[in-house]
Short mmCIF file of N, CA and C in Angstrom, two decimals:
data_model
loop_
_atom_site.label_atom_id
_atom_site.label_comp_id
_atom_site.label_asym_id
_atom_site.label_seq_id
_atom_site.Cartn_x
_atom_site.Cartn_y
_atom_site.Cartn_z
N UNK A 1 31.65 33.52 5.99
CA UNK A 1 31.68 34.19 7.28
C UNK A 1 30.83 33.42 8.30
N UNK A 2 29.71 32.89 7.86
CA UNK A 2 28.86 32.15 8.79
C UNK A 2 29.51 30.85 9.26
N UNK A 3 30.22 30.19 8.36
CA UNK A 3 30.90 28.95 8.73
C UNK A 3 32.04 29.27 9.70
N UNK A 4 32.73 30.36 9.46
CA UNK A 4 33.80 30.75 10.38
C UNK A 4 33.23 31.06 11.77
N UNK A 5 32.09 31.71 11.83
CA UNK A 5 31.44 31.97 13.12
C UNK A 5 31.04 30.67 13.81
N UNK A 6 30.60 29.68 13.03
CA UNK A 6 30.25 28.37 13.60
C UNK A 6 31.48 27.72 14.22
N UNK A 7 32.59 27.74 13.50
CA UNK A 7 33.83 27.14 14.01
C UNK A 7 34.30 27.87 15.27
N UNK A 8 34.25 29.19 15.25
CA UNK A 8 34.68 29.97 16.42
C UNK A 8 33.79 29.71 17.62
N UNK A 9 32.50 29.56 17.39
CA UNK A 9 31.56 29.29 18.49
C UNK A 9 31.80 27.92 19.09
N UNK A 10 32.07 26.94 18.26
CA UNK A 10 32.34 25.59 18.76
C UNK A 10 33.64 25.57 19.57
N UNK A 11 34.64 26.28 19.11
CA UNK A 11 35.91 26.31 19.84
C UNK A 11 35.75 27.02 21.17
N UNK A 12 35.08 28.16 21.16
CA UNK A 12 34.96 28.91 22.42
C UNK A 12 34.03 28.21 23.41
N UNK A 13 32.96 27.59 22.93
CA UNK A 13 32.06 26.87 23.83
C UNK A 13 32.62 25.51 24.22
N UNK A 14 33.46 24.94 23.36
CA UNK A 14 34.02 23.62 23.64
C UNK A 14 34.92 23.60 24.85
N UNK A 15 35.60 24.69 25.10
CA UNK A 15 36.50 24.72 26.26
C UNK A 15 35.74 24.78 27.58
N UNK A 16 34.51 25.22 27.55
CA UNK A 16 33.71 25.33 28.77
C UNK A 16 32.68 24.21 28.92
N UNK A 17 32.76 23.19 28.11
CA UNK A 17 31.75 22.13 28.10
C UNK A 17 31.62 21.44 29.44
N UNK A 18 32.72 20.90 29.95
CA UNK A 18 32.65 20.15 31.20
C UNK A 18 32.51 21.08 32.40
N UNK A 19 32.95 22.30 32.27
CA UNK A 19 32.79 23.26 33.37
C UNK A 19 31.32 23.61 33.54
N UNK A 20 30.61 23.82 32.44
CA UNK A 20 29.18 24.11 32.50
C UNK A 20 28.37 22.90 32.95
N UNK A 21 28.84 21.70 32.63
CA UNK A 21 28.11 20.47 32.95
C UNK A 21 28.58 19.85 34.26
N UNK A 22 29.25 20.60 35.08
CA UNK A 22 29.82 20.07 36.31
C UNK A 22 28.76 19.44 37.22
N UNK A 23 27.64 20.12 37.39
CA UNK A 23 26.58 19.59 38.26
C UNK A 23 26.00 18.28 37.73
N UNK A 24 25.80 18.21 36.42
CA UNK A 24 25.27 16.98 35.84
C UNK A 24 26.27 15.83 35.97
N UNK A 25 27.54 16.14 35.80
CA UNK A 25 28.56 15.10 35.88
C UNK A 25 28.66 14.52 37.29
N UNK A 26 28.42 15.35 38.28
CA UNK A 26 28.50 14.88 39.67
C UNK A 26 27.24 14.13 40.10
N UNK A 27 26.10 14.43 39.49
CA UNK A 27 24.84 13.86 39.94
C UNK A 27 24.47 12.55 39.26
N UNK A 28 24.75 12.42 37.97
CA UNK A 28 24.30 11.22 37.25
C UNK A 28 25.39 10.70 36.34
N UNK A 29 25.26 9.46 36.00
CA UNK A 29 26.23 8.79 35.15
C UNK A 29 25.78 8.89 33.69
N UNK A 30 26.39 9.80 32.96
CA UNK A 30 26.13 9.98 31.54
C UNK A 30 27.46 9.93 30.79
N UNK A 31 27.44 9.51 29.54
CA UNK A 31 28.68 9.56 28.76
C UNK A 31 29.10 11.02 28.55
N UNK A 32 30.38 11.25 28.56
CA UNK A 32 30.89 12.61 28.40
C UNK A 32 30.58 13.17 27.01
N UNK A 33 30.43 12.29 26.05
CA UNK A 33 30.16 12.74 24.70
C UNK A 33 28.79 13.42 24.58
N UNK A 34 27.88 13.14 25.50
CA UNK A 34 26.56 13.78 25.47
C UNK A 34 26.70 15.29 25.65
N UNK A 35 27.58 15.70 26.52
CA UNK A 35 27.75 17.13 26.78
C UNK A 35 28.44 17.83 25.63
N UNK A 36 29.36 17.13 24.98
CA UNK A 36 30.02 17.70 23.81
C UNK A 36 29.03 17.81 22.66
N UNK A 37 28.20 16.80 22.48
CA UNK A 37 27.20 16.84 21.42
C UNK A 37 26.18 17.95 21.66
N UNK A 38 25.90 18.23 22.92
CA UNK A 38 24.98 19.33 23.24
C UNK A 38 25.54 20.66 22.76
N UNK A 39 26.84 20.86 22.95
CA UNK A 39 27.48 22.10 22.50
C UNK A 39 27.49 22.18 20.98
N UNK A 40 27.79 21.07 20.32
CA UNK A 40 27.82 21.05 18.86
C UNK A 40 26.43 21.31 18.30
N UNK A 41 25.41 20.69 18.87
CA UNK A 41 24.03 20.91 18.40
C UNK A 41 23.57 22.33 18.65
N UNK A 42 23.93 22.89 19.78
CA UNK A 42 23.56 24.28 20.07
C UNK A 42 24.20 25.23 19.07
N UNK A 43 25.46 25.00 18.74
CA UNK A 43 26.15 25.84 17.76
C UNK A 43 25.56 25.66 16.38
N UNK A 44 25.17 24.44 16.05
CA UNK A 44 24.57 24.17 14.75
C UNK A 44 23.20 24.82 14.62
N UNK A 45 22.44 24.85 15.68
CA UNK A 45 21.13 25.52 15.65
C UNK A 45 21.30 27.02 15.44
N UNK A 46 22.28 27.60 16.08
CA UNK A 46 22.55 29.03 15.88
C UNK A 46 22.98 29.28 14.44
N UNK A 47 23.82 28.37 13.90
CA UNK A 47 24.25 28.49 12.51
C UNK A 47 23.06 28.41 11.55
N UNK A 48 22.14 27.48 11.79
CA UNK A 48 20.99 27.33 10.90
C UNK A 48 20.06 28.55 10.98
N UNK A 49 19.98 29.17 12.14
CA UNK A 49 19.20 30.41 12.24
C UNK A 49 19.85 31.53 11.43
N UNK A 50 21.16 31.56 11.43
CA UNK A 50 21.87 32.61 10.70
C UNK A 50 21.88 32.38 9.19
N UNK A 51 21.85 31.13 8.77
CA UNK A 51 21.93 30.84 7.34
C UNK A 51 20.63 31.18 6.62
N UNK A 52 19.56 31.36 7.36
CA UNK A 52 18.28 31.75 6.74
C UNK A 52 18.42 33.09 6.02
N UNK A 53 19.35 33.91 6.43
CA UNK A 53 19.56 35.21 5.80
C UNK A 53 20.11 35.05 4.38
N UNK A 54 20.83 33.98 4.12
CA UNK A 54 21.46 33.77 2.82
C UNK A 54 20.43 33.54 1.71
N UNK A 55 19.36 32.84 2.00
CA UNK A 55 18.37 32.47 0.97
C UNK A 55 17.77 33.70 0.29
N UNK A 56 17.28 34.71 1.01
CA UNK A 56 16.76 35.88 0.30
C UNK A 56 17.84 36.64 -0.48
N UNK A 57 19.08 36.60 -0.01
CA UNK A 57 20.15 37.28 -0.73
C UNK A 57 20.42 36.63 -2.08
N UNK A 58 20.29 35.32 -2.16
CA UNK A 58 20.46 34.63 -3.44
C UNK A 58 19.42 35.10 -4.45
N UNK A 59 18.18 35.29 -3.99
CA UNK A 59 17.14 35.76 -4.90
C UNK A 59 17.29 37.23 -5.23
N UNK A 60 17.67 38.03 -4.27
CA UNK A 60 17.78 39.47 -4.47
C UNK A 60 18.90 39.81 -5.45
N UNK A 61 20.03 39.14 -5.33
CA UNK A 61 21.17 39.43 -6.20
C UNK A 61 21.25 38.51 -7.42
N UNK A 62 20.23 37.70 -7.64
CA UNK A 62 20.13 36.81 -8.80
C UNK A 62 21.37 35.92 -8.94
N UNK A 63 21.76 35.30 -7.86
CA UNK A 63 22.90 34.38 -7.88
C UNK A 63 22.41 33.03 -8.38
N UNK A 64 23.12 32.49 -9.34
CA UNK A 64 22.72 31.23 -9.94
C UNK A 64 23.08 30.07 -9.01
N UNK A 65 22.09 29.22 -8.78
CA UNK A 65 22.30 28.04 -7.94
C UNK A 65 22.76 26.91 -8.85
N UNK A 66 23.96 26.41 -8.63
CA UNK A 66 24.55 25.35 -9.46
C UNK A 66 24.59 24.04 -8.68
N UNK A 67 24.85 22.95 -9.37
CA UNK A 67 24.99 21.66 -8.65
C UNK A 67 26.16 21.65 -7.67
N UNK A 68 27.11 22.52 -7.85
CA UNK A 68 28.24 22.60 -6.91
C UNK A 68 27.79 23.04 -5.52
N UNK A 69 26.65 23.70 -5.44
CA UNK A 69 26.11 24.12 -4.15
C UNK A 69 25.80 22.91 -3.28
N UNK A 70 25.50 21.78 -3.90
CA UNK A 70 25.19 20.57 -3.14
C UNK A 70 26.38 20.04 -2.36
N UNK A 71 27.56 20.51 -2.67
CA UNK A 71 28.76 20.10 -1.92
C UNK A 71 28.76 20.69 -0.51
N UNK A 72 27.82 21.57 -0.24
CA UNK A 72 27.69 22.12 1.11
C UNK A 72 27.35 21.02 2.10
N UNK A 73 26.51 20.08 1.70
CA UNK A 73 26.05 19.05 2.64
C UNK A 73 27.15 18.10 3.10
N UNK A 74 27.98 17.53 2.21
CA UNK A 74 29.07 16.71 2.73
C UNK A 74 30.10 17.54 3.51
N UNK A 75 30.29 18.79 3.09
CA UNK A 75 31.21 19.66 3.82
C UNK A 75 30.74 19.93 5.24
N UNK A 76 29.44 20.17 5.39
CA UNK A 76 28.90 20.41 6.72
C UNK A 76 28.95 19.14 7.57
N UNK A 77 28.75 17.99 6.96
CA UNK A 77 28.86 16.73 7.69
C UNK A 77 30.27 16.52 8.23
N UNK A 78 31.26 16.79 7.40
CA UNK A 78 32.65 16.68 7.84
C UNK A 78 32.97 17.71 8.93
N UNK A 79 32.43 18.90 8.79
CA UNK A 79 32.66 19.93 9.79
C UNK A 79 32.06 19.54 11.13
N UNK A 80 30.87 18.96 11.12
CA UNK A 80 30.21 18.56 12.37
C UNK A 80 30.96 17.41 13.03
N UNK A 81 31.41 16.44 12.22
CA UNK A 81 32.18 15.33 12.78
C UNK A 81 33.49 15.82 13.40
N UNK A 82 34.18 16.70 12.71
CA UNK A 82 35.42 17.26 13.26
C UNK A 82 35.14 18.10 14.49
N UNK A 83 34.03 18.83 14.48
CA UNK A 83 33.68 19.65 15.64
C UNK A 83 33.43 18.78 16.86
N UNK A 84 32.82 17.62 16.66
CA UNK A 84 32.56 16.71 17.77
C UNK A 84 33.87 16.20 18.37
N UNK A 85 34.78 15.74 17.52
CA UNK A 85 36.03 15.19 18.03
C UNK A 85 36.94 16.27 18.61
N UNK A 86 37.00 17.43 17.98
CA UNK A 86 37.78 18.51 18.56
C UNK A 86 37.11 19.05 19.82
N UNK A 87 35.78 18.98 19.88
CA UNK A 87 35.06 19.40 21.09
C UNK A 87 35.43 18.55 22.28
N UNK A 88 35.61 17.25 22.07
CA UNK A 88 36.04 16.38 23.16
C UNK A 88 37.42 16.77 23.65
N UNK A 89 38.32 17.00 22.72
CA UNK A 89 39.69 17.39 23.09
C UNK A 89 39.69 18.74 23.80
N UNK A 90 38.95 19.69 23.26
CA UNK A 90 38.91 21.02 23.89
C UNK A 90 38.23 20.99 25.25
N UNK A 91 37.24 20.14 25.41
CA UNK A 91 36.56 20.04 26.71
C UNK A 91 37.51 19.49 27.77
N UNK A 92 38.31 18.51 27.39
CA UNK A 92 39.28 17.94 28.34
C UNK A 92 40.33 18.98 28.70
N UNK A 93 40.84 19.67 27.70
CA UNK A 93 41.85 20.70 27.96
C UNK A 93 41.25 21.84 28.77
N UNK A 94 40.02 22.22 28.45
CA UNK A 94 39.36 23.31 29.18
C UNK A 94 39.05 22.94 30.61
N UNK A 95 38.80 21.66 30.89
CA UNK A 95 38.55 21.24 32.27
C UNK A 95 39.83 21.27 33.08
N UNK A 96 40.95 20.99 32.44
CA UNK A 96 42.24 21.01 33.15
C UNK A 96 42.74 22.42 33.35
N UNK A 97 42.70 23.21 32.31
CA UNK A 97 43.16 24.61 32.37
C UNK A 97 41.94 25.51 32.26
N UNK A 98 41.38 25.85 33.38
CA UNK A 98 40.09 26.55 33.40
C UNK A 98 40.12 27.95 32.84
N UNK A 99 41.26 28.60 32.83
CA UNK A 99 41.33 29.95 32.31
C UNK A 99 41.41 29.98 30.79
N UNK A 100 41.48 28.83 30.14
CA UNK A 100 41.55 28.76 28.69
C UNK A 100 40.25 29.27 28.04
N UNK A 101 39.13 28.99 28.64
CA UNK A 101 37.85 29.38 28.05
C UNK A 101 37.45 30.81 28.31
N UNK A 102 38.14 31.49 29.15
CA UNK A 102 37.76 32.87 29.50
C UNK A 102 38.04 33.84 28.41
#
């Protein structure tokens, strides 16, 4: 559920990336990927705050931690990379069709 919320947050914020950064884009010359990475990092920070709840639940319900749990790290890396590239696409589409992010 937390990963799904991360994906939904990146999609919904990704469409408003360039709209929110309009003033910065007009004032200074920065790569567009900086604004997309800002959205991805902000969503990831929210995700990491929410995942803290999982750790006490593992101890409370005596869930066994197996080596398969380590597959979370490459999975999250792939998710972040995909979020960055889809964020660029969504930001471009959201800048063209402004009502998409509403």
